[in-house]
Short mmCIF file of C-alpha atoms in Angstrom, two decimals:
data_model
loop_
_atom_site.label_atom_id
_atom_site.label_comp_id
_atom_site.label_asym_id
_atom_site.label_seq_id
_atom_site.Cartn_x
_atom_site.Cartn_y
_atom_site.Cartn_z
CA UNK A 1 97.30 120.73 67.95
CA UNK A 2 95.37 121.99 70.95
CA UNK A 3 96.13 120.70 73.96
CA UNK A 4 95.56 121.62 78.06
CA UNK A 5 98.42 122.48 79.53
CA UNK A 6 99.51 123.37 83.52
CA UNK A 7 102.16 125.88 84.03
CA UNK A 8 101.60 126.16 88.09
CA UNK A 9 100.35 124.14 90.17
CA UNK A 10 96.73 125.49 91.91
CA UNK A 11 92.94 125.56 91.24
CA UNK A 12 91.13 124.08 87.85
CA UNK A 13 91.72 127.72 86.25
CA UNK A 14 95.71 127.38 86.12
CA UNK A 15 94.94 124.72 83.19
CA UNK A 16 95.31 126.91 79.94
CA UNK A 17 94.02 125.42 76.49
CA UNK A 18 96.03 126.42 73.60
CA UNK A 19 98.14 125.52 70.16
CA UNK A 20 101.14 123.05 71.23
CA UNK A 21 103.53 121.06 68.93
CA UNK A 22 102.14 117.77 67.40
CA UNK A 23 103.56 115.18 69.37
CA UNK A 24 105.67 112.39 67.51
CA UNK A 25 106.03 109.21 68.19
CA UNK A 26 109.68 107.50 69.30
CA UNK A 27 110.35 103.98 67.94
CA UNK A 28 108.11 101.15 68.50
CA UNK A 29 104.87 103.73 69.32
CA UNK A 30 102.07 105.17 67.89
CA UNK A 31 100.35 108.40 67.38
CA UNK A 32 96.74 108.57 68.22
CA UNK A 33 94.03 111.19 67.33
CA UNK A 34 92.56 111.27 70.37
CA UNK A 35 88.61 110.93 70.44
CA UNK A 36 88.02 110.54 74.37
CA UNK A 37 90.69 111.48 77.48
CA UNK A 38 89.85 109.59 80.87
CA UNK A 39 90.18 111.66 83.31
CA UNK A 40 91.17 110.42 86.87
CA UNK A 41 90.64 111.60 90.53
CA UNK A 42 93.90 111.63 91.59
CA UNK A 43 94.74 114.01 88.89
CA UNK A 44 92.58 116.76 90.60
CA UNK A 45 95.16 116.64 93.40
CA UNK A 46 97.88 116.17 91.15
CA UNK A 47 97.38 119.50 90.28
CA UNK A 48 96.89 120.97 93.15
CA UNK A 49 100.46 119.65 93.81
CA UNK A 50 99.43 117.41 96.21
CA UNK A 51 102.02 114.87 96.96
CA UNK A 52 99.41 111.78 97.68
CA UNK A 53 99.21 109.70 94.84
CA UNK A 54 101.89 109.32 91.80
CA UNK A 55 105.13 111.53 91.50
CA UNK A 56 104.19 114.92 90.28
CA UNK A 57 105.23 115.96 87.26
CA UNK A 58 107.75 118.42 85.69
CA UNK A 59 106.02 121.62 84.50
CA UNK A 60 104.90 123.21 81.92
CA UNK A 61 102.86 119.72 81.70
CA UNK A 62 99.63 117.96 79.92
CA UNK A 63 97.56 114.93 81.97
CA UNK A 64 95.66 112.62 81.46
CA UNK A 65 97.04 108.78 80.91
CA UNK A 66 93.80 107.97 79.44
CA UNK A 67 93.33 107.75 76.24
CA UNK A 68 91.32 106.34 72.77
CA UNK A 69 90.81 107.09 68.99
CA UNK A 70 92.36 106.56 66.15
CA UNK A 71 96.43 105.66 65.05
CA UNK A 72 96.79 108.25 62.91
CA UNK A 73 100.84 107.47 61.84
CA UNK A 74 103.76 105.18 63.65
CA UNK A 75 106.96 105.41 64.26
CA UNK A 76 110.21 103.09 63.56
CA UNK A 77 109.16 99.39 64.17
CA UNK A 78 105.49 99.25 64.05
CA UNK A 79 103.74 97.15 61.41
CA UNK A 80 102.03 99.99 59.18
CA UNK A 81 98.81 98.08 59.66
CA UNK A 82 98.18 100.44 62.83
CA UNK A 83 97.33 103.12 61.00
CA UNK A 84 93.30 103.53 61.07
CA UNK A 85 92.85 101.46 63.66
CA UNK A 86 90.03 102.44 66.69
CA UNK A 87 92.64 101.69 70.11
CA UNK A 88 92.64 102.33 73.65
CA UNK A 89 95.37 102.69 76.09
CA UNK A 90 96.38 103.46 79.73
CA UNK A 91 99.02 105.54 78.51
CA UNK A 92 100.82 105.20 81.80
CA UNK A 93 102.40 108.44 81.28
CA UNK A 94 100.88 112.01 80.89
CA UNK A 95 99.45 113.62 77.33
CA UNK A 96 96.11 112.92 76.65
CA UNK A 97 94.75 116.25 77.55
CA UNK A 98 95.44 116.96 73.99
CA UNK A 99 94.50 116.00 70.24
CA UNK A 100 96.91 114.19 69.87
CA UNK A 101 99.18 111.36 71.74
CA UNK A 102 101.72 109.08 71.65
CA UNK A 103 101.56 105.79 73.39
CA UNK A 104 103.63 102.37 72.85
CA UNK A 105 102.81 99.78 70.66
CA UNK A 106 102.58 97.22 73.30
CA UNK A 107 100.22 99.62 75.46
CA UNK A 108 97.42 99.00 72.66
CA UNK A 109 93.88 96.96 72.83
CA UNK A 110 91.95 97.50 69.93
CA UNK A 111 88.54 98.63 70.75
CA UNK A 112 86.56 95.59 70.50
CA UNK A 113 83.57 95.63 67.81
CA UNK A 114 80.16 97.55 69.33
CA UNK A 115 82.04 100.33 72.12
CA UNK A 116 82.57 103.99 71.68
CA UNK A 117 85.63 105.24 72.41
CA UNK A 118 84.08 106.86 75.61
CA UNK A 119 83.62 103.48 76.95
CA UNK A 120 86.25 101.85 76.09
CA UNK A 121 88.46 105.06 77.59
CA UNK A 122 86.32 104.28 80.59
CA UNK A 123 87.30 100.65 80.73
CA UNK A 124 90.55 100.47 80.72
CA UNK A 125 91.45 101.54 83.74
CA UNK A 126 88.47 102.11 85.91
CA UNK A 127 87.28 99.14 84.24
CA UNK A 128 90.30 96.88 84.77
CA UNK A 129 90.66 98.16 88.04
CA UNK A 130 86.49 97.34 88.87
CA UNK A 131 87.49 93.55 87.54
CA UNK A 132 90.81 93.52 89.71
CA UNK A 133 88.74 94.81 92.95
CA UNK A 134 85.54 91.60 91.74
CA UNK A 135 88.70 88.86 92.43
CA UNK A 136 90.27 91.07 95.54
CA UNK A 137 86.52 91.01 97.28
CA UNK A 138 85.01 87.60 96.14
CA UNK A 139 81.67 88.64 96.03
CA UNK A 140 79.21 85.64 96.23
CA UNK A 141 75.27 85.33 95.51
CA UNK A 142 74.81 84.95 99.28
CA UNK A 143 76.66 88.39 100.72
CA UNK A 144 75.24 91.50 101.52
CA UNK A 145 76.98 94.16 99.62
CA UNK A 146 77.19 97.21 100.22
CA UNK A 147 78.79 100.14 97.94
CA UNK A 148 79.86 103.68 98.63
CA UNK A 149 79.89 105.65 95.74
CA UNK A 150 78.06 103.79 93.88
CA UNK A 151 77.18 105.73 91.19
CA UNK A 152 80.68 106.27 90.55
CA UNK A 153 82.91 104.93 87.50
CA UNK A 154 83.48 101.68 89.85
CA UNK A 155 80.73 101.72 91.60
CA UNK A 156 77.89 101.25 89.02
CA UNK A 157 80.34 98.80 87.46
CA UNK A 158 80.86 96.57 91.20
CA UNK A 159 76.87 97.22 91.75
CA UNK A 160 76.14 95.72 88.19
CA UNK A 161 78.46 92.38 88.98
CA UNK A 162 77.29 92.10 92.40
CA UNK A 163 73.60 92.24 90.86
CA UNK A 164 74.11 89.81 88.20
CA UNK A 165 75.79 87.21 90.68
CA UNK A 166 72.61 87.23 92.76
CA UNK A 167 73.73 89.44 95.93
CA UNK A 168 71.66 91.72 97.55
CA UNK A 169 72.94 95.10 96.78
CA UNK A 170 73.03 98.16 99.01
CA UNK A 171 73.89 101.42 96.76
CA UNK A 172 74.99 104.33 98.69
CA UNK A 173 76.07 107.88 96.72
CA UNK A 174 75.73 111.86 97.11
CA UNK A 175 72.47 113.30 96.40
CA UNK A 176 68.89 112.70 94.89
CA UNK A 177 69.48 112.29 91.01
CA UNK A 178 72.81 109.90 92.03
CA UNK A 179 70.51 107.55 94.26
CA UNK A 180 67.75 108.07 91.61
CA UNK A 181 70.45 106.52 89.15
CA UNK A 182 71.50 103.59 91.54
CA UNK A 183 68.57 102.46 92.01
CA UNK A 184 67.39 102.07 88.16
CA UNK A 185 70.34 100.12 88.49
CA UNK A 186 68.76 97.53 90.39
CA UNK A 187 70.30 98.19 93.78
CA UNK A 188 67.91 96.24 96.32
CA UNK A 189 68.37 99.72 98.17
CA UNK A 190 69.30 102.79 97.29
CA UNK A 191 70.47 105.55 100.03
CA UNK A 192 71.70 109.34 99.67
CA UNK A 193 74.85 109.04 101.90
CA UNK A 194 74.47 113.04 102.52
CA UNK A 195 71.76 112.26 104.83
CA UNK A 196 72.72 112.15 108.38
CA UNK A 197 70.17 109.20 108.95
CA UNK A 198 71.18 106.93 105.87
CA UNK A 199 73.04 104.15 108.01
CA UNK A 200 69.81 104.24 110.16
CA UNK A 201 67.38 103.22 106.92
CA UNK A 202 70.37 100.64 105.87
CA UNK A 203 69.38 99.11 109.27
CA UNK A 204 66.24 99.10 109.15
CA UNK A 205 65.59 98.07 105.45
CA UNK A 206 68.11 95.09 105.93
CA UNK A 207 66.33 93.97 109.07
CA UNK A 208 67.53 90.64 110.80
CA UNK A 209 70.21 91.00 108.39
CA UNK A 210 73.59 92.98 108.04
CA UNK A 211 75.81 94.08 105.64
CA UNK A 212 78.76 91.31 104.91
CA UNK A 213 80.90 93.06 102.84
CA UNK A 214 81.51 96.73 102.33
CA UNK A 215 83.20 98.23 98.81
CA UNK A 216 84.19 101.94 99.60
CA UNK A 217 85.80 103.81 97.66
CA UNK A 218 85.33 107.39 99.70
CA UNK A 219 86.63 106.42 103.31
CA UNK A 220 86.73 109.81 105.67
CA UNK A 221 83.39 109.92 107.84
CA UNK A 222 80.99 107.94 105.00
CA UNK A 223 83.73 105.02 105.16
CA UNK A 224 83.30 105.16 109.14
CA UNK A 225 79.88 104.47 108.93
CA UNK A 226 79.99 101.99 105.89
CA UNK A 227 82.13 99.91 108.02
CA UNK A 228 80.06 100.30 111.44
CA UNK A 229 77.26 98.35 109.50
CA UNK A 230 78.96 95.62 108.87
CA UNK A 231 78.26 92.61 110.75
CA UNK A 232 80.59 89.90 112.72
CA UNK A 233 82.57 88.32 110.35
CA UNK A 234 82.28 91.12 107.62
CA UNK A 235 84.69 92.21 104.68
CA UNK A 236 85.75 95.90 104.39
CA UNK A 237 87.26 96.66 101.09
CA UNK A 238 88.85 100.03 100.45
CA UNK A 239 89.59 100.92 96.93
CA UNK A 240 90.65 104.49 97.57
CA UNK A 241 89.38 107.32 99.56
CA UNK A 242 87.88 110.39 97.26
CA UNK A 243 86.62 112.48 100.12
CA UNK A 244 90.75 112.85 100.62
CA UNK A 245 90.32 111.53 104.38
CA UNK A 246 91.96 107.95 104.84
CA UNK A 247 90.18 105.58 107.19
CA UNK A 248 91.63 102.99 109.01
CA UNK A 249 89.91 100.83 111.29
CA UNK A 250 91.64 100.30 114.62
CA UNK A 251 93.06 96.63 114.97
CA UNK A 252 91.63 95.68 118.19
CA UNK A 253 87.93 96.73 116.57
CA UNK A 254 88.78 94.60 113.75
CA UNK A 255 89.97 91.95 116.06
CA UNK A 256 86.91 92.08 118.16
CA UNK A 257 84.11 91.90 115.64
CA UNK A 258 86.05 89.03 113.37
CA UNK A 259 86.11 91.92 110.32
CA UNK A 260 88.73 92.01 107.86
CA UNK A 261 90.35 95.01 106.26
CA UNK A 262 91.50 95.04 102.68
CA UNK A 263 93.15 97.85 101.07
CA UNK A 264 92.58 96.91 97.48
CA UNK A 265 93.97 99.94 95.93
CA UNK A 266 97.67 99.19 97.23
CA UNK A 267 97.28 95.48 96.69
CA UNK A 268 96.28 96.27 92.97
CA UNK A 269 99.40 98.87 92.25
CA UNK A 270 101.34 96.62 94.07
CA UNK A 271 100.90 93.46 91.66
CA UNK A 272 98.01 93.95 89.47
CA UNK A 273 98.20 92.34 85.44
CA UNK A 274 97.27 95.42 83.89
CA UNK A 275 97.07 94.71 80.61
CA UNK A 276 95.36 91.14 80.93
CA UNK A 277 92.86 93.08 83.09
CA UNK A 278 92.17 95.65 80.40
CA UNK A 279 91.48 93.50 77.96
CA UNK A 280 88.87 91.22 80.36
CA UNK A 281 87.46 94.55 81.47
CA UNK A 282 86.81 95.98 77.59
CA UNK A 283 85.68 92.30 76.95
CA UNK A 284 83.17 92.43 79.52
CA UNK A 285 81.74 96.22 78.00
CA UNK A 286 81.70 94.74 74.66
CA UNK A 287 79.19 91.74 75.56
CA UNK A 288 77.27 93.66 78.01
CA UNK A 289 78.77 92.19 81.28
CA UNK A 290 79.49 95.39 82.45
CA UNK A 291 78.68 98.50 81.11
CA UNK A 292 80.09 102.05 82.22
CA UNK A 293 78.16 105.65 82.16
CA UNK A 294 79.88 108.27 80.95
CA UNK A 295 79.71 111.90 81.69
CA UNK A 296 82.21 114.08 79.07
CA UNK A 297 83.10 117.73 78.84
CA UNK A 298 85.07 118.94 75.87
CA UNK A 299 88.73 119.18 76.07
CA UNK A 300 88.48 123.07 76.44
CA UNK A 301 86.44 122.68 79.65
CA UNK A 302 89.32 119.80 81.40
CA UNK A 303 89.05 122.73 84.44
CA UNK A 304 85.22 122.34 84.81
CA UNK A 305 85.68 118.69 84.73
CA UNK A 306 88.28 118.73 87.97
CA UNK A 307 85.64 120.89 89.55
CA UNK A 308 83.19 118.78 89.04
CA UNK A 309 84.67 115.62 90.16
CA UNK A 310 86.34 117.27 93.37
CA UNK A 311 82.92 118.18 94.25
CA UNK A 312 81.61 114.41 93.33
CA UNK A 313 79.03 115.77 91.16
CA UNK A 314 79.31 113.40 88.30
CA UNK A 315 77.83 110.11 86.92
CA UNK A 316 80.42 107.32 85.78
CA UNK A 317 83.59 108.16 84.13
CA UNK A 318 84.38 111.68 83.27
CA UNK A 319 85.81 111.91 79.87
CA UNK A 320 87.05 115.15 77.61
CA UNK A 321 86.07 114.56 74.03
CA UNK A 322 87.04 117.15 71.36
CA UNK A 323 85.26 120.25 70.79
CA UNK A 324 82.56 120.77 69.00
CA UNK A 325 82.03 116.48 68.85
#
């Protein structure tokens, strides 16, 4: 099969895409002929070799923990029924940089009735964590919401509940065509974050208002000003920082303006029911709840992709797909 596979740890061109072994699957797993790969932030610094996020892994090695398509064969222990079936999985462990993977049995969902494999490869983890983040934050009709990134993978997704709930929705992102897309997603306001004056029209749109709960997921210098427009009493909910600069509010500001300060990203590794949370967040793709955009590359091009979502100039999830389809 082809697969890409890192030999050194550096830049996007260290990924090399070439004829590996067929994997085969152990007892009690599956092997899957993979039709979309998620691909993840953290695993643009992952190989880098940056030590901030999971263990790094032995090398020569192939990413991605991602994956969907079709069960191809099984190995000792699974019910031959597998075979043909359209699954997704959060692999939990690297190899779906490739055309083929093995996952466990038990890591399965079947991909309900009426979503791609794209989408559902986009739900299962950046939609399960979007529906973990919904019950961490406890967005109500009456807040004023607003969202950094937000026409991210969990952005759009956190925009589209907070929408459908009845709150008023500020949609903040990187660019022209990004706030174009938030706001045909209904935000009530839509603001390029690159602009030096975009907490200033925030303000002003909102009026005798303020912002009551802020969902970040880029912290640094944009999470800094999120959370300076939040009002007394307010809600700041971090769900990871992709500008690679934490930000922590000091605990006497906190103190001072009543705010609280969630780290949602820790609370979810920490305790998070993944695979209940997977299936509500492909369950809420496949009736429309929710539903994810989608930006793919082919496999061959998994460096281009890194680039690209380093530089936060994608839409939604980034996914690899095969080549030529």
């Amino acid at each position: 099969m082809r697969a890409v596979v890192l030999y050194q740890f550096g830049p996007p061109e260290n990924f090399r895409f070439e004829t590996v072994p067929d994997p085969v699957p152990g007892p009690d797993q599956v092997r899957i002929a993979v039709k979309a790969a998620g691909v993840h932030q953290i695993e643009t610094a992952m190989r880098e070799g940056l030590p901030i996020g999971p263990p790094l892994p032995e090398l020569p090695a192939i990413f991605g923990g991602e994956v969907a398509g079709v069960v191809e064969s099984v190995g000792t222990g699974v019910d031959a029924a597998w075979v043909g079936a359209d699954v997704v999985t959060a692999l939990g462990s690297p190899g779906g940089y490739a055309e083929r993977a093995v996952a466990d049995v038990s890591a399965l969902h079947r991909i309900p009735d009426g979503l791609d494999h794209a989408s559902a490869v986009a739900m299962v983890v950046t939609g399960s964590t979007t529906v973990g983040l919904l019950d961490i934050a406890a967005l109500t009709r009456d807040d004023v919401v607003l969202v950094t990134s937000a026409a991210g993978g969990v952005g759009r997704l956190v925009l589209q509940f907070a929408r459908r709930i009845g709150a008023t929705v500020v949609g903040a992102s990187g660019g022209p065509a990004k706030t174009a897309a938030v706001r045909e997603l209904g935000a009530d306001l839509a603001v390029d974050y690159n602009r030096p004056d975009w907490p200033d029209t925030v303000r002003e749109a909102l009026g005798d208002r303020h912002v009551t709960v802020v969902v970040d997921g880029v912290e640094g210098e944009k999470g800094r000003a999120a959370f300076e427009l939040l009002g007394e009493g307010g809600r700041y909910v971090t769900i990871g920082a992709s500008s690679r600069e934490p930000f922590r509010p000091d605990e006497a500001e906190l103190t001072r303006r009543g705010v609280t300060f969630t780290d949602a990203l820790a609370l979810l590794i920490a305790g998070q029911d993944g695979p209940a949370d997977e299936a509500r967040a492909l369950a809420a793709a496949a009736d429309g709840t929710m539903v994810p955009a989608v930006q793919t590359f082919p496999l061959s091009q998994a460096g281009a992709a890194h680039t690209a979502l380093k530089a936060r100039a994608t839409t939604g999830k980034v996914v690899l797909v095969p080549d030529g389809g």
